[in-house]
Amino acid sequence: MTHPAIQKAHDFARGHFGEDGSGHDWWHVHRVWNTAIYLAEEEKANRTVVEIAALLHDVADWKLADGGEEAGMQQICDLLTDEVDGKELDHVCAIIRSLSFKGAGVATPMATLEGKIVQDADRLDAIGAIGIARAFAYGGNRNRLIHDPDKPPVMHESFEAYKKNKGASINHFYEKLLLLKDRINTDAGRKMAEERHRFMETYLDQFFREWEGTPLD
Ligand code: ADP
Ligand code: NI
């Protein structure tokens, strides 16, 4: 039987992210959940904590949460408080707080195996064919250009600078997506990241050849 907290997290996430058009819709959460389960089995982690954290991982995200990160964390606490013990709740909350990418030059360490797994699952969904789709969905949702050759990528050294960034979506590949392969925590995750990384390189190569508007060789 499904743990009641997993069921609750599932139902909450499904309602919460249903209409999102920025690449953070319910199916993003669903893919991260599936990948996190796979990695938890491979790495022999606590599946209950992994599943709950994966299902709720974007609820308090700085890019998305109405009312900010703290309001999102409070929603998570309210949802889980009768379903899990204090230790598990603290573990889930600590994972969700540390998860997000915060700039090329900003470390985002994860203390526990369960946290490393959920972070890997989230990052795997940001790369490869789906990652490409999500980057442009996010850009469109925030009115960003696809590409602006006059504004090169910036390697952000602080979370503040990364947050303020309004660059074109192609820059996001250089500022984040191509860096993720080397920031994956688990061996099983790294294997999955390699293929997805290569696909993005192929995609970018073709993108820039088409950009010139002349026949491809
Ligand atoms: P994280 O918490 O690590 O940022 P998310 O689940 O919130 O992970 O998803 C991040 C995704 O949002 C990125 O992989 C990308 O698809 C999109 N995104 C975020 N910032 C930008 C941006 N500046 N340009 C294009 N896409 C972006
Ligand atoms: Ni996510």
CSV table of C-alpha atoms and ligand atoms in Angstrom, one decimal:
chain,number,residue,atom,x,y,z
A,1,MET,CA,0.0,0.0,0.0
A,2,THR,CA,1.2,3.5,-0.8
A,3,HIS,CA,2.4,5.4,2.3
A,4,PRO,CA,-0.4,8.0,3.1
A,5,ALA,CA,2.2,10.8,3.0
A,6,ILE,CA,3.2,9.9,-0.5
A,7,GLN,CA,-0.4,9.8,-1.6
A,8,LYS,CA,-1.0,13.2,0.0
A,9,ALA,CA,2.1,14.7,-1.6
A,10,HIS,CA,1.1,13.2,-4.9
A,11,ASP,CA,-2.4,14.6,-4.8
A,12,PHE,CA,-1.2,18.0,-3.6
A,13,ALA,CA,1.5,18.3,-6.4
A,14,ARG,CA,-1.0,17.2,-9.1
A,15,GLY,CA,-3.3,20.0,-8.2
A,16,HIS,CA,-0.7,22.6,-7.5
A,17,PHE,CA,1.3,22.3,-10.8
A,18,GLY,CA,-1.5,21.3,-13.1
A,19,GLU,CA,-1.6,24.6,-15.1
A,20,ASP,CA,2.0,25.7,-15.0
A,21,GLY,CA,3.3,26.8,-18.5
A,22,SER,CA,7.0,27.3,-17.5
A,23,GLY,CA,8.2,23.7,-17.8
A,24,HIS,CA,7.3,23.0,-14.1
A,25,ASP,CA,4.0,21.4,-14.7
A,26,TRP,CA,2.7,18.2,-13.0
A,27,TRP,CA,4.4,16.0,-15.6
A,28,HIS,CA,7.8,17.5,-14.7
A,29,VAL,CA,7.1,16.5,-11.1
A,30,HIS,CA,5.9,13.1,-12.3
A,31,ARG,CA,9.2,12.4,-14.3
A,32,VAL,CA,11.3,13.6,-11.3
A,33,TRP,CA,9.4,11.2,-9.1
A,34,ASN,CA,9.9,8.3,-11.4
A,35,THR,CA,13.6,9.0,-11.9
A,36,ALA,CA,14.0,9.5,-8.1
A,37,ILE,CA,12.4,6.1,-7.5
A,38,TYR,CA,14.8,4.5,-10.0
A,39,LEU,CA,17.8,6.1,-8.4
A,40,ALA,CA,16.6,5.3,-4.9
A,41,GLU,CA,16.5,1.6,-5.8
A,42,GLU,CA,19.9,1.7,-7.5
A,43,GLU,CA,21.5,3.5,-4.6
A,44,LYS,CA,19.6,1.8,-1.8
A,45,ALA,CA,18.1,4.9,-0.3
A,46,ASN,CA,15.1,5.6,2.0
A,47,ARG,CA,12.3,5.5,-0.7
A,48,THR,CA,9.7,7.2,1.4
A,49,VAL,CA,11.8,10.3,2.0
A,50,VAL,CA,12.9,10.3,-1.6
A,51,GLU,CA,9.4,10.0,-3.0
A,52,ILE,CA,7.9,12.7,-0.7
A,53,ALA,CA,10.7,15.2,-1.4
A,54,ALA,CA,10.5,14.5,-5.2
A,55,LEU,CA,6.8,15.1,-5.3
A,56,LEU,CA,7.0,18.4,-3.3
A,57,HIS,CA,10.4,19.6,-4.6
A,58,ASP,CA,9.2,22.6,-6.5
A,59,VAL,CA,6.5,23.8,-4.1
A,60,ALA,CA,8.9,26.2,-2.4
A,61,ASP,CA,11.1,27.0,-5.4
A,62,TRP,CA,12.2,30.7,-5.6
A,63,LYS,CA,11.1,30.9,-9.3
A,64,LEU,CA,7.6,29.6,-8.7
A,65,ALA,CA,6.3,29.8,-5.1
A,66,ASP,CA,3.5,32.3,-4.6
A,67,GLY,CA,4.3,34.3,-1.5
A,68,GLY,CA,8.0,33.2,-1.6
A,69,GLU,CA,10.0,30.2,-0.4
A,70,GLU,CA,9.0,30.4,3.2
A,71,ALA,CA,5.2,30.3,2.4
A,72,GLY,CA,6.0,27.2,0.2
A,73,MET,CA,7.9,25.5,3.1
A,74,GLN,CA,4.9,26.2,5.4
A,75,GLN,CA,2.5,24.6,3.0
A,76,ILE,CA,4.8,21.5,3.0
A,77,CYS,CA,4.9,21.4,6.8
A,78,ASP,CA,1.1,21.8,7.0
A,79,LEU,CA,0.6,19.0,4.5
A,80,LEU,CA,2.9,16.4,6.1
A,81,THR,CA,2.7,17.2,9.8
A,82,ASP,CA,0.2,14.5,10.7
A,83,GLU,CA,1.6,11.9,8.2
A,84,VAL,CA,5.3,11.6,9.0
A,85,ASP,CA,7.5,11.9,12.2
A,86,GLY,CA,9.5,15.0,13.0
A,87,LYS,CA,12.7,13.5,11.8
A,88,GLU,CA,11.4,12.6,8.4
A,89,LEU,CA,9.7,16.0,8.0
A,90,ASP,CA,13.0,17.8,8.8
A,91,HIS,CA,14.8,15.6,6.3
A,92,VAL,CA,12.2,16.3,3.5
A,93,CYS,CA,12.3,20.0,4.3
A,94,ALA,CA,16.2,20.1,4.3
A,95,ILE,CA,16.2,18.4,0.9
A,96,ILE,CA,13.7,20.9,-0.6
A,97,ARG,CA,15.6,23.9,0.8
A,98,SER,CA,19.0,22.9,-0.7
A,99,LEU,CA,17.8,21.5,-4.1
A,100,SER,CA,17.8,24.4,-6.5
A,101,PHE,CA,20.6,25.4,-8.9
A,102,LYS,CA,21.8,28.9,-7.9
A,103,GLY,CA,24.4,29.9,-10.5
A,104,ALA,CA,27.5,28.6,-12.2
A,105,GLY,CA,29.8,29.6,-9.4
A,106,VAL,CA,27.6,28.8,-6.5
A,107,ALA,CA,27.9,25.3,-4.8
A,108,THR,CA,24.6,23.5,-3.9
A,109,PRO,CA,25.8,20.7,-1.6
A,110,MET,CA,23.4,18.0,-0.4
A,111,ALA,CA,24.0,16.4,3.0
A,112,THR,CA,22.2,13.1,2.5
A,113,LEU,CA,21.9,10.3,-0.1
A,114,GLU,CA,18.2,10.9,-0.3
A,115,GLY,CA,18.8,14.6,-1.1
A,116,LYS,CA,21.5,13.8,-3.7
A,117,ILE,CA,19.0,11.5,-5.4
A,118,VAL,CA,16.2,14.0,-5.6
A,119,GLN,CA,18.6,16.7,-6.8
A,120,ASP,CA,19.9,14.4,-9.5
A,121,ALA,CA,16.4,13.5,-10.6
A,122,ASP,CA,15.5,17.2,-10.9
A,123,ARG,CA,18.7,18.0,-12.8
A,124,LEU,CA,18.2,15.1,-15.2
A,125,ASP,CA,14.9,16.6,-16.2
A,126,ALA,CA,16.6,19.9,-17.0
A,127,ILE,CA,18.9,18.3,-19.6
A,128,GLY,CA,18.5,16.2,-22.8
A,129,ALA,CA,15.5,16.4,-25.2
A,130,ILE,CA,13.1,17.2,-22.3
A,131,GLY,CA,15.5,19.8,-20.8
A,132,ILE,CA,15.7,21.6,-24.2
A,133,ALA,CA,11.9,21.7,-24.4
A,134,ARG,CA,11.7,23.0,-20.8
A,135,ALA,CA,14.3,25.7,-21.3
A,136,PHE,CA,12.3,27.2,-24.2
A,137,ALA,CA,9.0,26.8,-22.4
A,138,TYR,CA,10.4,28.7,-19.4
A,139,GLY,CA,11.9,31.4,-21.7
A,140,GLY,CA,8.5,31.9,-23.5
A,141,ASN,CA,6.7,31.9,-20.2
A,142,ARG,CA,9.0,34.7,-19.0
A,143,ASN,CA,9.1,36.6,-22.3
A,144,ARG,CA,12.8,35.8,-23.0
A,145,LEU,CA,14.3,35.8,-26.5
A,146,ILE,CA,15.3,32.4,-27.9
A,147,HIS,CA,18.8,33.7,-28.7
A,148,ASP,CA,20.4,37.2,-28.7
A,149,PRO,CA,23.9,37.1,-30.2
A,150,ASP,CA,24.6,40.6,-28.7
A,151,LYS,CA,24.3,39.3,-25.1
A,152,PRO,CA,26.7,36.5,-24.4
A,153,PRO,CA,26.2,34.1,-21.4
A,154,VAL,CA,27.3,35.1,-17.9
A,155,MET,CA,28.9,32.8,-15.4
A,156,HIS,CA,27.0,33.9,-12.3
A,157,GLU,CA,29.1,34.0,-9.1
A,158,SER,CA,26.2,34.7,-6.7
A,159,PHE,CA,22.6,33.5,-6.3
A,160,GLU,CA,21.5,37.2,-6.4
A,161,ALA,CA,23.1,37.7,-9.8
A,162,TYR,CA,21.7,34.4,-11.1
A,163,LYS,CA,18.1,35.3,-9.9
A,164,LYS,CA,18.2,38.8,-11.6
A,165,ASN,CA,19.4,37.4,-14.9
A,166,LYS,CA,17.0,38.0,-17.9
A,167,GLY,CA,19.2,36.6,-20.7
A,168,ALA,CA,18.0,34.7,-23.7
A,169,SER,CA,17.1,31.0,-23.4
A,170,ILE,CA,20.2,29.8,-25.4
A,171,ASN,CA,22.4,31.4,-22.7
A,172,HIS,CA,20.8,29.2,-20.1
A,173,PHE,CA,22.5,26.2,-21.7
A,174,TYR,CA,25.9,27.7,-21.0
A,175,GLU,CA,25.0,29.2,-17.7
A,176,LYS,CA,23.5,26.0,-16.3
A,177,LEU,CA,22.4,23.1,-18.5
A,178,LEU,CA,25.8,22.1,-19.9
A,179,LEU,CA,27.3,22.3,-16.4
A,180,LEU,CA,24.9,19.9,-14.8
A,181,LYS,CA,26.6,16.6,-16.0
A,182,ASP,CA,29.6,17.4,-13.8
A,183,ARG,CA,27.4,18.3,-10.8
A,184,ILE,CA,25.5,15.0,-10.7
A,185,ASN,CA,25.9,13.3,-7.3
A,186,THR,CA,25.2,9.6,-7.9
A,187,ASP,CA,26.8,7.0,-10.2
A,188,ALA,CA,23.5,5.9,-11.6
A,189,GLY,CA,22.5,9.5,-12.3
A,190,ARG,CA,25.8,10.3,-14.0
A,191,LYS,CA,25.3,7.4,-16.5
A,192,MET,CA,21.9,8.9,-17.5
A,193,ALA,CA,23.3,12.4,-17.7
A,194,GLU,CA,26.0,11.5,-20.2
A,195,GLU,CA,23.6,10.6,-23.0
A,196,ARG,CA,21.4,13.6,-22.4
A,197,HIS,CA,24.4,15.9,-22.3
A,198,ARG,CA,25.6,14.6,-25.7
A,199,PHE,CA,22.1,15.2,-27.2
A,200,MET,CA,22.2,18.9,-26.1
A,201,GLU,CA,25.6,19.4,-27.7
A,202,THR,CA,24.3,18.0,-31.0
A,203,TYR,CA,21.3,20.2,-30.7
A,204,LEU,CA,23.3,23.3,-30.1
A,205,ASP,CA,25.7,22.5,-32.9
A,206,GLN,CA,22.8,22.3,-35.4
A,207,PHE,CA,21.1,25.4,-33.8
A,208,PHE,CA,24.1,27.6,-34.6
A,209,ARG,CA,24.5,26.2,-38.1
A,210,GLU,CA,20.9,27.1,-38.9
A,211,TRP,CA,21.3,30.5,-37.2
A,212,GLU,CA,23.4,31.7,-40.2
A,213,GLY,CA,20.4,31.2,-42.5
A,214,THR,CA,22.5,29.5,-45.2
A,215,PRO,CA,22.3,25.8,-46.3
A,216,LEU,CA,23.9,23.3,-43.9
A,217,ASP,CA,27.0,21.6,-45.2
B,1,ADP,P1,16.3,24.0,-10.4
B,1,ADP,O1,15.6,24.1,-9.1
B,1,ADP,O2,17.6,23.3,-10.4
B,1,ADP,O3,16.4,25.3,-11.2
B,1,ADP,P2,13.8,23.3,-11.7
B,1,ADP,O4,13.0,22.0,-11.5
B,1,ADP,O5,13.2,24.5,-11.0
B,1,ADP,O6,15.3,23.0,-11.3
B,1,ADP,O7,13.8,23.5,-13.2
B,1,ADP,C1,14.7,24.4,-13.8
B,1,ADP,C2,14.3,24.6,-15.2
B,1,ADP,O8,13.7,25.8,-15.5
B,1,ADP,C3,15.6,24.7,-16.1
B,1,ADP,O9,16.2,23.5,-16.3
B,1,ADP,C4,15.1,25.3,-17.3
B,1,ADP,O10,14.4,24.4,-18.1
B,1,ADP,C5,14.2,26.4,-16.7
B,1,ADP,N1,14.9,27.6,-16.5
B,1,ADP,C6,15.2,28.2,-15.3
B,1,ADP,N2,15.8,29.4,-15.6
B,1,ADP,C7,15.9,29.6,-16.9
B,1,ADP,C8,16.3,30.6,-17.8
B,1,ADP,N3,16.9,31.7,-17.4
B,1,ADP,N4,16.2,30.4,-19.1
B,1,ADP,C9,15.6,29.2,-19.6
B,1,ADP,N5,15.1,28.3,-18.8
B,1,ADP,C10,15.3,28.4,-17.5
B,2,NI,NI,12.0,20.7,-10.6
